[in-house]
Amino acid sequence: MKNAIYASIYHAVPTDQKPQHSLCPEVPKSWCFFQAAKVNNKKPGPHNVNIHTPLNQLCFKKILPLYQRLTEDSLLLRCSRCLTQNVNESLHNVIWSRCSKEVFVGNSRVKIAASLTVCEYNLGTTRTVCDIMKKLGLSAGSEILRLTNEADSRRLARGIEKSTEKFKKTRRIIALASSRRKENYIENEGTMYGAGMF
């Protein structure tokens, strides 16, 4: 799993003089143009044609520590046992629920959605809303306080419920069943989607 994660970043920085595809999958229909050509005994095409948005070295050096943290054994062990965080509670999901991916929104809208989400995760809905209203010179009425307190209580209750062993066991069973269904489907029907298939 580590190699697959690292392959995604190293694939984006090589040049014709210094190819860095050793972690990419070495199979005939690889998503990596370099490895696919190598396995099929063909000459790989130029990197500037096949890698449409390469990372420059400065970006690579800034992003690499994040990849190193994401590939720590403790985190990968949790992922392999289906102990990842529920999508409904993930920070990413909450940001994009406020800022749709299907409809274009400007940079400022995305920044506002991300800032609000981070504030609510760190401070809670009540304090976030009260602080924003205070900055705007407004006072929070009793109805706003009631609604934001309810939102905080619901979020805490969901978090407590999801941390129970029973809930975790149920999620693992569902995730494993889903994984088996996908494997059976691919085995019976073949791969329906993949890089470069269409």
Tab-separated table of C-alpha atoms in Angstrom:
chain	number	residue	atom	x	y	z
A	1	MET	CA	0.000	0.000	0.000
A	2	LYS	CA	2.896	2.334	0.794
A	3	ASN	CA	4.370	1.929	-2.676
A	4	ALA	CA	1.018	2.656	-4.321
A	5	ILE	CA	0.701	5.894	-2.347
A	6	TYR	CA	4.256	7.019	-3.076
A	7	ALA	CA	3.870	6.068	-6.750
A	8	SER	CA	1.217	8.760	-7.162
A	9	ILE	CA	3.653	11.549	-6.262
A	10	TYR	CA	6.863	10.180	-7.769
A	11	HIS	CA	5.016	9.564	-11.057
A	12	ALA	CA	4.316	13.316	-11.311
A	13	VAL	CA	7.897	14.637	-10.946
A	14	PRO	CA	10.171	12.677	-13.314
A	15	THR	CA	11.818	13.859	-16.502
A	16	ASP	CA	13.144	11.940	-19.512
A	17	GLN	CA	16.634	12.279	-18.015
A	18	LYS	CA	15.559	11.118	-14.553
A	19	PRO	CA	12.522	8.794	-14.714
A	20	GLN	CA	11.109	7.896	-11.281
A	21	HIS	CA	8.583	5.170	-12.002
A	22	SER	CA	10.011	2.278	-9.964
A	23	LEU	CA	7.014	2.348	-7.582
A	24	CYS	CA	4.388	2.431	-10.366
A	25	PRO	CA	2.631	-0.883	-11.170
A	26	GLU	CA	4.597	-3.040	-13.622
A	27	VAL	CA	1.695	-4.549	-15.570
A	28	PRO	CA	0.789	-4.418	-19.291
A	29	LYS	CA	-2.237	-2.153	-18.687
A	30	SER	CA	-0.609	0.014	-16.010
A	31	TRP	CA	-1.904	3.541	-15.446
A	32	CYS	CA	1.763	4.556	-15.635
A	33	PHE	CA	2.683	5.095	-19.295
A	34	PHE	CA	6.355	4.395	-18.544
A	35	GLN	CA	5.813	0.996	-16.885
A	36	ALA	CA	3.153	-0.043	-19.433
A	37	ALA	CA	5.584	0.635	-22.285
A	38	LYS	CA	8.440	-1.115	-20.476
A	39	VAL	CA	6.375	-4.260	-19.769
A	40	ASN	CA	5.149	-4.333	-23.393
A	41	ASN	CA	8.746	-3.992	-24.681
A	42	LYS	CA	8.081	-0.560	-26.182
A	43	LYS	CA	9.933	2.719	-25.879
A	44	PRO	CA	8.174	5.012	-23.370
A	45	GLY	CA	6.915	8.301	-24.772
A	46	PRO	CA	8.330	11.627	-23.596
A	47	HIS	CA	7.376	12.778	-20.115
A	48	ASN	CA	6.338	16.272	-21.225
A	49	VAL	CA	3.643	14.682	-23.436
A	50	ASN	CA	2.456	11.941	-21.054
A	51	ILE	CA	2.513	13.865	-17.764
A	52	HIS	CA	0.211	16.783	-18.434
A	53	THR	CA	0.644	18.645	-15.132
A	54	PRO	CA	4.025	17.739	-13.656
A	55	LEU	CA	5.010	18.820	-10.159
A	56	ASN	CA	8.009	21.099	-9.945
A	57	GLN	CA	10.710	20.224	-7.424
A	58	LEU	CA	9.690	22.976	-4.997
A	59	CYS	CA	6.104	21.658	-4.770
A	60	PHE	CA	7.409	18.096	-4.535
A	61	LYS	CA	9.593	18.995	-1.536
A	62	LYS	CA	6.643	20.705	0.198
A	63	ILE	CA	4.197	17.825	-0.447
A	64	LEU	CA	6.531	14.901	0.325
A	65	PRO	CA	6.326	15.285	4.162
A	66	LEU	CA	2.528	14.988	3.915
A	67	TYR	CA	2.913	11.740	1.945
A	68	GLN	CA	5.357	10.484	4.577
A	69	ARG	CA	2.803	11.126	7.339
A	70	LEU	CA	0.022	9.482	5.294
A	71	THR	CA	2.130	6.350	4.862
A	72	GLU	CA	2.978	5.818	8.525
A	73	ASP	CA	2.456	2.188	9.506
A	74	SER	CA	-0.050	3.039	12.259
A	75	LEU	CA	-2.332	4.881	9.816
A	76	LEU	CA	-2.039	2.253	7.086
A	77	LEU	CA	-2.838	-0.507	9.580
A	78	ARG	CA	-6.087	1.260	10.520
A	79	CYS	CA	-6.995	1.680	6.841
A	80	SER	CA	-6.296	-1.958	5.980
A	81	ARG	CA	-8.605	-3.108	8.799
A	82	CYS	CA	-11.437	-0.836	7.580
A	83	LEU	CA	-11.092	1.484	10.581
A	84	THR	CA	-11.115	4.697	8.561
A	85	GLN	CA	-13.318	7.571	9.627
A	86	ASN	CA	-16.919	7.542	8.462
A	87	VAL	CA	-17.380	9.641	5.315
A	88	ASN	CA	-20.287	11.575	6.848
A	89	GLU	CA	-18.049	12.901	9.614
A	90	SER	CA	-14.929	13.524	7.563
A	91	LEU	CA	-13.699	17.070	7.233
A	92	HIS	CA	-13.464	16.772	3.457
A	93	ASN	CA	-17.077	15.662	3.118
A	94	VAL	CA	-18.380	18.504	5.274
A	95	ILE	CA	-16.434	21.099	3.273
A	96	TRP	CA	-17.809	19.843	-0.037
A	97	SER	CA	-21.346	19.572	1.318
A	98	ARG	CA	-21.174	23.345	1.797
A	99	CYS	CA	-19.508	23.962	-1.510
A	100	SER	CA	-20.738	21.700	-4.301
A	101	LYS	CA	-18.229	20.125	-6.673
A	102	GLU	CA	-20.848	19.914	-9.441
A	103	VAL	CA	-21.391	23.670	-9.729
A	104	PHE	CA	-18.500	26.103	-10.132
A	105	VAL	CA	-17.884	28.326	-7.140
A	106	GLY	CA	-15.128	30.853	-6.717
A	107	ASN	CA	-11.977	30.519	-4.657
A	108	SER	CA	-13.363	32.717	-1.871
A	109	ARG	CA	-16.418	30.441	-1.457
A	110	VAL	CA	-14.187	27.374	-1.068
A	111	LYS	CA	-12.008	29.213	1.469
A	112	ILE	CA	-15.080	30.267	3.465
A	113	ALA	CA	-16.466	26.701	3.450
A	114	ALA	CA	-13.103	25.282	4.573
A	115	SER	CA	-12.674	27.934	7.292
A	116	LEU	CA	-16.186	27.432	8.671
A	117	THR	CA	-15.773	23.664	8.731
A	118	VAL	CA	-12.415	23.812	10.517
A	119	CYS	CA	-13.784	26.316	13.060
A	120	GLU	CA	-16.818	24.132	13.763
A	121	TYR	CA	-14.628	21.055	14.223
A	122	ASN	CA	-12.243	22.873	16.553
A	123	LEU	CA	-14.583	25.209	18.448
A	124	GLY	CA	-18.084	23.839	17.895
A	125	THR	CA	-20.992	25.358	15.987
A	126	THR	CA	-22.203	27.622	18.814
A	127	ARG	CA	-18.891	29.350	19.412
A	128	THR	CA	-18.158	29.645	15.677
A	129	VAL	CA	-21.508	31.293	14.905
A	130	CYS	CA	-21.302	33.564	17.976
A	131	ASP	CA	-17.751	34.670	17.098
A	132	ILE	CA	-18.728	35.430	13.490
A	133	MET	CA	-21.804	37.388	14.578
A	134	LYS	CA	-19.728	39.316	17.122
A	135	LYS	CA	-17.216	40.277	14.391
A	136	LEU	CA	-20.156	41.498	12.275
A	137	GLY	CA	-21.458	43.585	15.188
A	138	LEU	CA	-24.515	41.394	15.725
A	139	SER	CA	-25.725	39.576	18.805
A	140	ALA	CA	-26.869	35.966	18.746
A	141	GLY	CA	-30.519	35.581	19.708
A	142	SER	CA	-31.969	32.774	21.790
A	143	GLU	CA	-33.163	30.834	18.704
A	144	ILE	CA	-29.675	30.857	17.132
A	145	LEU	CA	-28.157	29.685	20.405
A	146	ARG	CA	-30.741	26.897	20.688
A	147	LEU	CA	-30.159	25.688	17.098
A	148	THR	CA	-26.366	25.800	17.321
A	149	ASN	CA	-26.391	24.014	20.694
A	150	GLU	CA	-28.591	21.297	19.167
A	151	ALA	CA	-26.160	20.947	16.243
A	152	ASP	CA	-23.233	20.568	18.664
A	153	SER	CA	-25.146	18.031	20.776
A	154	ARG	CA	-26.057	15.957	17.692
A	155	ARG	CA	-22.456	15.967	16.482
A	156	LEU	CA	-21.146	14.881	19.888
A	157	ALA	CA	-23.785	12.143	20.197
A	158	ARG	CA	-22.910	10.818	16.714
A	159	GLY	CA	-19.229	10.847	17.618
A	160	ILE	CA	-19.856	8.900	20.836
A	161	GLU	CA	-22.067	6.387	19.016
A	162	LYS	CA	-19.488	5.890	16.270
A	163	SER	CA	-16.723	5.279	18.796
A	164	THR	CA	-18.527	2.305	20.348
A	165	GLU	CA	-17.136	-1.133	19.618
A	166	LYS	CA	-20.512	-2.326	18.327
A	167	PHE	CA	-20.668	0.451	15.717
A	168	LYS	CA	-17.061	-0.157	14.618
A	169	LYS	CA	-17.686	-3.887	14.267
A	170	THR	CA	-20.815	-3.247	12.180
A	171	ARG	CA	-18.906	-0.820	9.908
A	172	ARG	CA	-16.118	-3.388	9.407
A	173	ILE	CA	-18.648	-6.081	8.482
A	174	ILE	CA	-20.380	-3.747	6.004
A	175	ALA	CA	-17.057	-2.628	4.489
A	176	LEU	CA	-15.799	-6.192	4.094
A	177	ALA	CA	-19.106	-7.301	2.544
A	178	SER	CA	-18.974	-4.391	0.101
A	179	SER	CA	-15.377	-5.215	-0.779
A	180	ARG	CA	-16.284	-8.858	-1.433
A	181	ARG	CA	-19.235	-7.817	-3.620
A	182	LYS	CA	-16.947	-5.604	-5.709
A	183	GLU	CA	-14.367	-8.386	-6.050
A	184	ASN	CA	-17.063	-10.870	-7.125
A	185	TYR	CA	-18.457	-8.382	-9.617
A	186	ILE	CA	-15.032	-7.763	-11.164
A	187	GLU	CA	-14.373	-11.508	-11.242
A	188	ASN	CA	-17.697	-12.183	-13.018
A	189	GLU	CA	-17.989	-9.089	-15.230
A	190	GLY	CA	-14.394	-7.949	-15.644
A	191	THR	CA	-13.034	-4.479	-14.971
A	192	MET	CA	-15.520	-1.879	-16.187
A	193	TYR	CA	-13.403	1.206	-15.552
A	194	GLY	CA	-9.711	1.973	-15.443
A	195	ALA	CA	-7.153	4.523	-16.557
A	196	GLY	CA	-6.843	4.670	-20.334
A	197	MET	CA	-9.620	2.139	-20.984
A	198	PHE	CA	-11.851	4.492	-22.974
